[in-house]
Amino acid sequence: MSAFNMSVDVNQNGNMKNADSSFTVDDIDDIDFSKLLEKPRPLNIDRLRSLDERSLTELTGSPQLRNADNASRAQDHSEYVISPSVGKRSGFNTPRSLHGFESHPMVGEAWDALRRSMVYFRGQPVGTIAAVDNSEEKLNYDQVFVRDFVPSALAFLMNGEPDIVKNFILKTLRLQSWEKKIDRFQLGEGVMPASFKVFHDPVRNHETLIADFGESAIGRVAPVDSGFWWIILLRAYTKSTGDSSLADMPECQKGIRLILSLCLSEGFDTFPTLLCADGCCMIDRRMGVYGYPIEIQALFFMALRCALLLLKHDGEGKEMVEQIVKRLHALSYHMRSYFWLDLKQLNDIYRYKTEEYSHTAVNKFNVIPDSLPEWVFDFMPAHGGFFIGNVSPARMDFRWFALGNCIAILSSLATPEQSTAIMDLIESRWEELVGEMPLKVCYPAIESHEWRIVTGCDPKNTRWSYHNGGSWPVLLWLLTAACIKTGRPQIARRAIEVAEARLHKDHWPEYYDGKVGRYVGKQSRKNQTWSIAGYLVAKMMLEDPSHVGMVSLEEDKQMKPVMRRSNSWTC
């Protein structure tokens, strides 16, 4: 988590005032957002069910799914659908859920807790704060974080309450548009904030927004993932409501282009992956994820695919679309070829020769076989596989990272075969990855001398704690979505049952410590909002698997992996 003290204010004439590198965002808009804040009108468009939804219907056998009114969006966004839950309430103020499943007593408590976390700006809900824990110093847990709000937003969308999501998208878009400086350096125009908070001036009786772009973050790292989550959430909103007017708005179109322009610009890169600093994503402290972390690459891939559906194919949009298509093909090939690890690939790396020069090299990154960690040989099951944490010259990080692998499934970065293998791995290594609280953010923990070198002796990231092998309940929604997409809902159901035994009793902790997640984290906040929202989203997805469509993309057949690798460039 990070905090921020930049501010910009707007005077009564609408002119922006800038003091040093600080700004407060006054909500005086040059465009009329009021119409966009009205409830979207449901579209009345018939559509054929998508392949994903057919498989989900067959999987659940739910008559509600079979009889649901399936509609698609016309024109360039034909894949959008209207969620059958619009205007309904799932598991809230009702003794039973919509589809006949018995509602767990925790569901009502979770909704109450989620609503207590809501943040209002000038009378309108604009997000949820990170945690409602008055027993600890607030630090920056009283802010609305972009990544943290995603599961909250999905919960509200699934519950037929899109207004708070629309407000959030518009406010963060507005924050993106201001000049951003850290010390004497100006950040890229497309950078999205990590978080924001509402500041109330009691003297002037006036509210402003204060945003964080990395000014006070640990290590002063800008949030690379915020922009990707924003695009993914915009697509989820459009998919859920059938309302394309928000995404089609010129300001949103520009916002998408600005975010992706930061990633698609030409440079010295020889790989299609994004080079990042440590601490630029959910793992926001030094944890050895610098380079090309799987979490960022998977989110980048998903954001590119969502942008392809959201961008208008005219003018500047058309040029951006062409860049996206090229990058998607290169990125999918690179990730599927070099980040994927299964038993066969592990054996191949074990037998690698080194110091190969020329286009015929097999060990393209000159990875030294002796650098393979001992644990990975026992961890790898006979049937299963996963995308490893990082690949760069002479370095492969073999750790398992949950978020990156789940997003790889949902975005179809993983092929159907790879997606199945990831699920096989989770089932085979249940005690290690799920244990007594789902889900390990990464596995295994680093310790002893390696911990001192990699984390700089970080007292928060000791072994099996926090980002270093801690168990994070928020990941339950990602696991559930991935399970449903791959036709393995029983895995999600089992994980949810494990979480239900403890989460509410322990007051919704941020994370758990220990090798199997047995202990509430030593610095874990209670009433952590995304732990609450992650549980709700997981429950609603199991009740109505069509909700998964908000965060799931079907495989693009044009990006099917080629069975041979190109070994050289030709001039």
PDB file of N, CA and C in Angstrom, residues 38-44 68-69 71 80-90 98-99 153-163 236-243 540 544 546-547 550:
ATOM      1  N   GLU A  38     -26.344   8.442 -14.765  1.00  0.00           N
ATOM      2  CA  GLU A  38     -27.685   7.883 -14.701  1.00  0.00           C
ATOM      3  C   GLU A  38     -27.603   6.372 -14.845  1.00  0.00           C
ATOM      4  N   LYS A  39     -28.575   5.673 -14.312  1.00  0.00           N
ATOM      5  CA  LYS A  39     -28.584   4.212 -14.449  1.00  0.00           C
ATOM      6  C   LYS A  39     -28.692   3.829 -15.926  1.00  0.00           C
ATOM      7  N   PRO A  40     -27.872   2.889 -16.380  1.00  0.00           N
ATOM      8  CA  PRO A  40     -27.942   2.496 -17.795  1.00  0.00           C
ATOM      9  C   PRO A  40     -29.251   1.797 -18.114  1.00  0.00           C
ATOM     10  N   ARG A  41     -29.741   2.056 -19.300  1.00  0.00           N
ATOM     11  CA  ARG A  41     -30.947   1.369 -19.754  1.00  0.00           C
ATOM     12  C   ARG A  41     -30.574   0.016 -20.313  1.00  0.00           C
ATOM     13  N   PRO A  42     -31.287  -1.017 -19.925  1.00  0.00           N
ATOM     14  CA  PRO A  42     -30.972  -2.355 -20.459  1.00  0.00           C
ATOM     15  C   PRO A  42     -31.161  -2.397 -21.974  1.00  0.00           C
ATOM     16  N   LEU A  43     -30.239  -3.045 -22.639  1.00  0.00           N
ATOM     17  CA  LEU A  43     -30.362  -3.193 -24.084  1.00  0.00           C
ATOM     18  C   LEU A  43     -31.333  -4.317 -24.399  1.00  0.00           C
ATOM     19  N   ASN A  44     -31.994  -4.225 -25.509  1.00  0.00           N
ATOM     20  CA  ASN A  44     -32.936  -5.265 -25.925  1.00  0.00           C
ATOM     21  C   ASN A  44     -32.442  -5.882 -27.210  1.00  0.00           C
ATOM     22  N   ALA A  68     -31.915 -17.910 -19.354  1.00  0.00           N
ATOM     23  CA  ALA A  68     -31.568 -16.488 -19.225  1.00  0.00           C
ATOM     24  C   ALA A  68     -31.642 -15.804 -20.585  1.00  0.00           C
ATOM     25  N   ASP A  69     -32.000 -14.539 -20.547  1.00  0.00           N
ATOM     26  CA  ASP A  69     -32.054 -13.755 -21.779  1.00  0.00           C
ATOM     27  C   ASP A  69     -30.648 -13.348 -22.147  1.00  0.00           C
ATOM     28  N   ALA A  71     -28.064 -11.581 -24.516  1.00  0.00           N
ATOM     29  CA  ALA A  71     -28.043 -10.549 -25.550  1.00  0.00           C
ATOM     30  C   ALA A  71     -26.620 -10.099 -25.806  1.00  0.00           C
ATOM     31  N   TYR A  80     -20.156  -8.208 -25.899  1.00  0.00           N
ATOM     32  CA  TYR A  80     -20.695  -7.770 -24.618  1.00  0.00           C
ATOM     33  C   TYR A  80     -22.066  -8.397 -24.368  1.00  0.00           C
ATOM     34  N   VAL A  81     -22.334  -8.726 -23.095  1.00  0.00           N
ATOM     35  CA  VAL A  81     -23.628  -9.272 -22.729  1.00  0.00           C
ATOM     36  C   VAL A  81     -24.175  -8.524 -21.533  1.00  0.00           C
ATOM     37  N   ILE A  82     -25.471  -8.667 -21.323  1.00  0.00           N
ATOM     38  CA  ILE A  82     -26.106  -8.085 -20.160  1.00  0.00           C
ATOM     39  C   ILE A  82     -26.190  -9.151 -19.090  1.00  0.00           C
ATOM     40  N   SER A  83     -25.666  -8.871 -17.910  1.00  0.00           N
ATOM     41  CA  SER A  83     -25.747  -9.839 -16.824  1.00  0.00           C
ATOM     42  C   SER A  83     -27.193 -10.039 -16.430  1.00  0.00           C
ATOM     43  N   PRO A  84     -27.633 -11.286 -16.253  1.00  0.00           N
ATOM     44  CA  PRO A  84     -29.022 -11.519 -15.859  1.00  0.00           C
ATOM     45  C   PRO A  84     -29.331 -11.000 -14.469  1.00  0.00           C
ATOM     46  N   SER A  85     -28.292 -10.539 -13.731  1.00  0.00           N
ATOM     47  CA  SER A  85     -28.531 -10.077 -12.376  1.00  0.00           C
ATOM     48  C   SER A  85     -28.799  -8.586 -12.284  1.00  0.00           C
ATOM     49  N   VAL A  86     -28.757  -7.853 -13.418  1.00  0.00           N
ATOM     50  CA  VAL A  86     -28.999  -6.416 -13.350  1.00  0.00           C
ATOM     51  C   VAL A  86     -30.372  -6.145 -12.748  1.00  0.00           C
ATOM     52  N   GLY A  87     -30.393  -5.300 -11.743  1.00  0.00           N
ATOM     53  CA  GLY A  87     -31.642  -4.959 -11.090  1.00  0.00           C
ATOM     54  C   GLY A  87     -32.059  -5.938 -10.021  1.00  0.00           C
ATOM     55  N   LYS A  88     -31.231  -6.996  -9.786  1.00  0.00           N
ATOM     56  CA  LYS A  88     -31.552  -7.983  -8.771  1.00  0.00           C
ATOM     57  C   LYS A  88     -30.546  -7.878  -7.639  1.00  0.00           C
ATOM     58  N   ARG A  89     -30.793  -8.641  -6.560  1.00  0.00           N
ATOM     59  CA  ARG A  89     -29.878  -8.700  -5.449  1.00  0.00           C
ATOM     60  C   ARG A  89     -29.501 -10.148  -5.197  1.00  0.00           C
ATOM     61  N   SER A  90     -28.225 -10.418  -5.142  1.00  0.00           N
ATOM     62  CA  SER A  90     -27.767 -11.784  -4.952  1.00  0.00           C
ATOM     63  C   SER A  90     -27.262 -11.961  -3.535  1.00  0.00           C
ATOM     64  N   LEU A  98     -30.531 -16.339  -5.434  1.00  0.00           N
ATOM     65  CA  LEU A  98     -31.397 -16.350  -6.617  1.00  0.00           C
ATOM     66  C   LEU A  98     -31.584 -17.735  -7.207  1.00  0.00           C
ATOM     67  N   HIS A  99     -30.572 -18.561  -7.158  1.00  0.00           N
ATOM     68  CA  HIS A  99     -30.606 -19.820  -7.903  1.00  0.00           C
ATOM     69  C   HIS A  99     -30.845 -21.020  -7.004  1.00  0.00           C
ATOM     70  N   ALA A 153     -15.956  -3.712  -6.786  1.00  0.00           N
ATOM     71  CA  ALA A 153     -16.701  -3.294  -7.973  1.00  0.00           C
ATOM     72  C   ALA A 153     -17.450  -4.472  -8.587  1.00  0.00           C
ATOM     73  N   LEU A 154     -16.792  -5.613  -8.671  1.00  0.00           N
ATOM     74  CA  LEU A 154     -17.447  -6.798  -9.240  1.00  0.00           C
ATOM     75  C   LEU A 154     -18.629  -7.228  -8.383  1.00  0.00           C
ATOM     76  N   ALA A 155     -18.475  -7.146  -7.061  1.00  0.00           N
ATOM     77  CA  ALA A 155     -19.582  -7.500  -6.173  1.00  0.00           C
ATOM     78  C   ALA A 155     -20.782  -6.600  -6.414  1.00  0.00           C
ATOM     79  N   PHE A 156     -20.539  -5.295  -6.536  1.00  0.00           N
ATOM     80  CA  PHE A 156     -21.638  -4.359  -6.779  1.00  0.00           C
ATOM     81  C   PHE A 156     -22.262  -4.582  -8.157  1.00  0.00           C
ATOM     82  N   LEU A 157     -21.455  -4.857  -9.154  1.00  0.00           N
ATOM     83  CA  LEU A 157     -21.992  -5.131 -10.490  1.00  0.00           C
ATOM     84  C   LEU A 157     -22.853  -6.392 -10.475  1.00  0.00           C
ATOM     85  N   MET A 158     -22.379  -7.428  -9.824  1.00  0.00           N
ATOM     86  CA  MET A 158     -23.137  -8.678  -9.756  1.00  0.00           C
ATOM     87  C   MET A 158     -24.430  -8.509  -8.968  1.00  0.00           C
ATOM     88  N   ASN A 159     -24.436  -7.533  -8.080  1.00  0.00           N
ATOM     89  CA  ASN A 159     -25.614  -7.278  -7.256  1.00  0.00           C
ATOM     90  C   ASN A 159     -26.532  -6.229  -7.885  1.00  0.00           C
ATOM     91  N   GLY A 160     -26.253  -5.838  -9.133  1.00  0.00           N
ATOM     92  CA  GLY A 160     -27.104  -4.890  -9.836  1.00  0.00           C
ATOM     93  C   GLY A 160     -26.957  -3.461  -9.360  1.00  0.00           C
ATOM     94  N   GLU A 161     -25.767  -3.081  -8.877  1.00  0.00           N
ATOM     95  CA  GLU A 161     -25.517  -1.722  -8.386  1.00  0.00           C
ATOM     96  C   GLU A 161     -24.316  -1.119  -9.117  1.00  0.00           C
ATOM     97  N   PRO A 162     -24.497  -0.695 -10.355  1.00  0.00           N
ATOM     98  CA  PRO A 162     -23.352  -0.240 -11.150  1.00  0.00           C
ATOM     99  C   PRO A 162     -22.913   1.198 -10.894  1.00  0.00           C
ATOM    100  N   ASP A 163     -23.725   2.009 -10.204  1.00  0.00           N
ATOM    101  CA  ASP A 163     -23.421   3.439 -10.088  1.00  0.00           C
ATOM    102  C   ASP A 163     -22.075   3.709  -9.424  1.00  0.00           C
ATOM    103  N   ALA A 236     -15.469  -4.909 -17.664  1.00  0.00           N
ATOM    104  CA  ALA A 236     -16.404  -5.650 -16.812  1.00  0.00           C
ATOM    105  C   ALA A 236     -17.698  -4.875 -16.631  1.00  0.00           C
ATOM    106  N   TYR A 237     -17.588  -3.554 -16.455  1.00  0.00           N
ATOM    107  CA  TYR A 237     -18.777  -2.700 -16.322  1.00  0.00           C
ATOM    108  C   TYR A 237     -19.614  -2.772 -17.594  1.00  0.00           C
ATOM    109  N   THR A 238     -18.966  -2.636 -18.739  1.00  0.00           N
ATOM    110  CA  THR A 238     -19.673  -2.657 -20.012  1.00  0.00           C
ATOM    111  C   THR A 238     -20.321  -4.008 -20.263  1.00  0.00           C
ATOM    112  N   LYS A 239     -19.602  -5.064 -19.935  1.00  0.00           N
ATOM    113  CA  LYS A 239     -20.131  -6.411 -20.126  1.00  0.00           C
ATOM    114  C   LYS A 239     -21.330  -6.658 -19.223  1.00  0.00           C
ATOM    115  N   SER A 240     -21.234  -6.220 -17.972  1.00  0.00           N
ATOM    116  CA  SER A 240     -22.284  -6.479 -16.989  1.00  0.00           C
ATOM    117  C   SER A 240     -23.562  -5.708 -17.286  1.00  0.00           C
ATOM    118  N   THR A 241     -23.427  -4.441 -17.650  1.00  0.00           N
ATOM    119  CA  THR A 241     -24.597  -3.570 -17.801  1.00  0.00           C
ATOM    120  C   THR A 241     -25.126  -3.498 -19.221  1.00  0.00           C
ATOM    121  N   GLY A 242     -24.298  -3.809 -20.206  1.00  0.00           N
ATOM    122  CA  GLY A 242     -24.700  -3.612 -21.591  1.00  0.00           C
ATOM    123  C   GLY A 242     -24.658  -2.152 -22.003  1.00  0.00           C
ATOM    124  N   ASP A 243     -24.132  -1.301 -21.118  1.00  0.00           N
ATOM    125  CA  ASP A 243     -24.065   0.144 -21.373  1.00  0.00           C
ATOM    126  C   ASP A 243     -22.685   0.483 -21.929  1.00  0.00           C
ATOM    127  N   MET A 540     -20.996 -15.440  -5.344  1.00  0.00           N
ATOM    128  CA  MET A 540     -21.949 -15.094  -6.402  1.00  0.00           C
ATOM    129  C   MET A 540     -21.603 -15.756  -7.722  1.00  0.00           C
ATOM    130  N   ASP A 544     -24.161 -18.095  -9.745  1.00  0.00           N
ATOM    131  CA  ASP A 544     -24.510 -17.774 -11.126  1.00  0.00           C
ATOM    132  C   ASP A 544     -23.223 -17.681 -11.947  1.00  0.00           C
ATOM    133  N   SER A 546     -22.570 -17.363 -14.902  1.00  0.00           N
ATOM    134  CA  SER A 546     -22.497 -16.413 -16.020  1.00  0.00           C
ATOM    135  C   SER A 546     -21.785 -15.127 -15.616  1.00  0.00           C
ATOM    136  N   HIS A 547     -21.714 -14.854 -14.304  1.00  0.00           N
ATOM    137  CA  HIS A 547     -20.980 -13.677 -13.835  1.00  0.00           C
ATOM    138  C   HIS A 547     -19.509 -13.719 -14.236  1.00  0.00           C
ATOM    139  N   MET A 550     -17.770 -11.449 -16.916  1.00  0.00           N
ATOM    140  CA  MET A 550     -17.254 -10.089 -16.705  1.00  0.00           C
ATOM    141  C   MET A 550     -15.729 -10.052 -16.722  1.00  0.00           C
TER     142      MET A 550
END
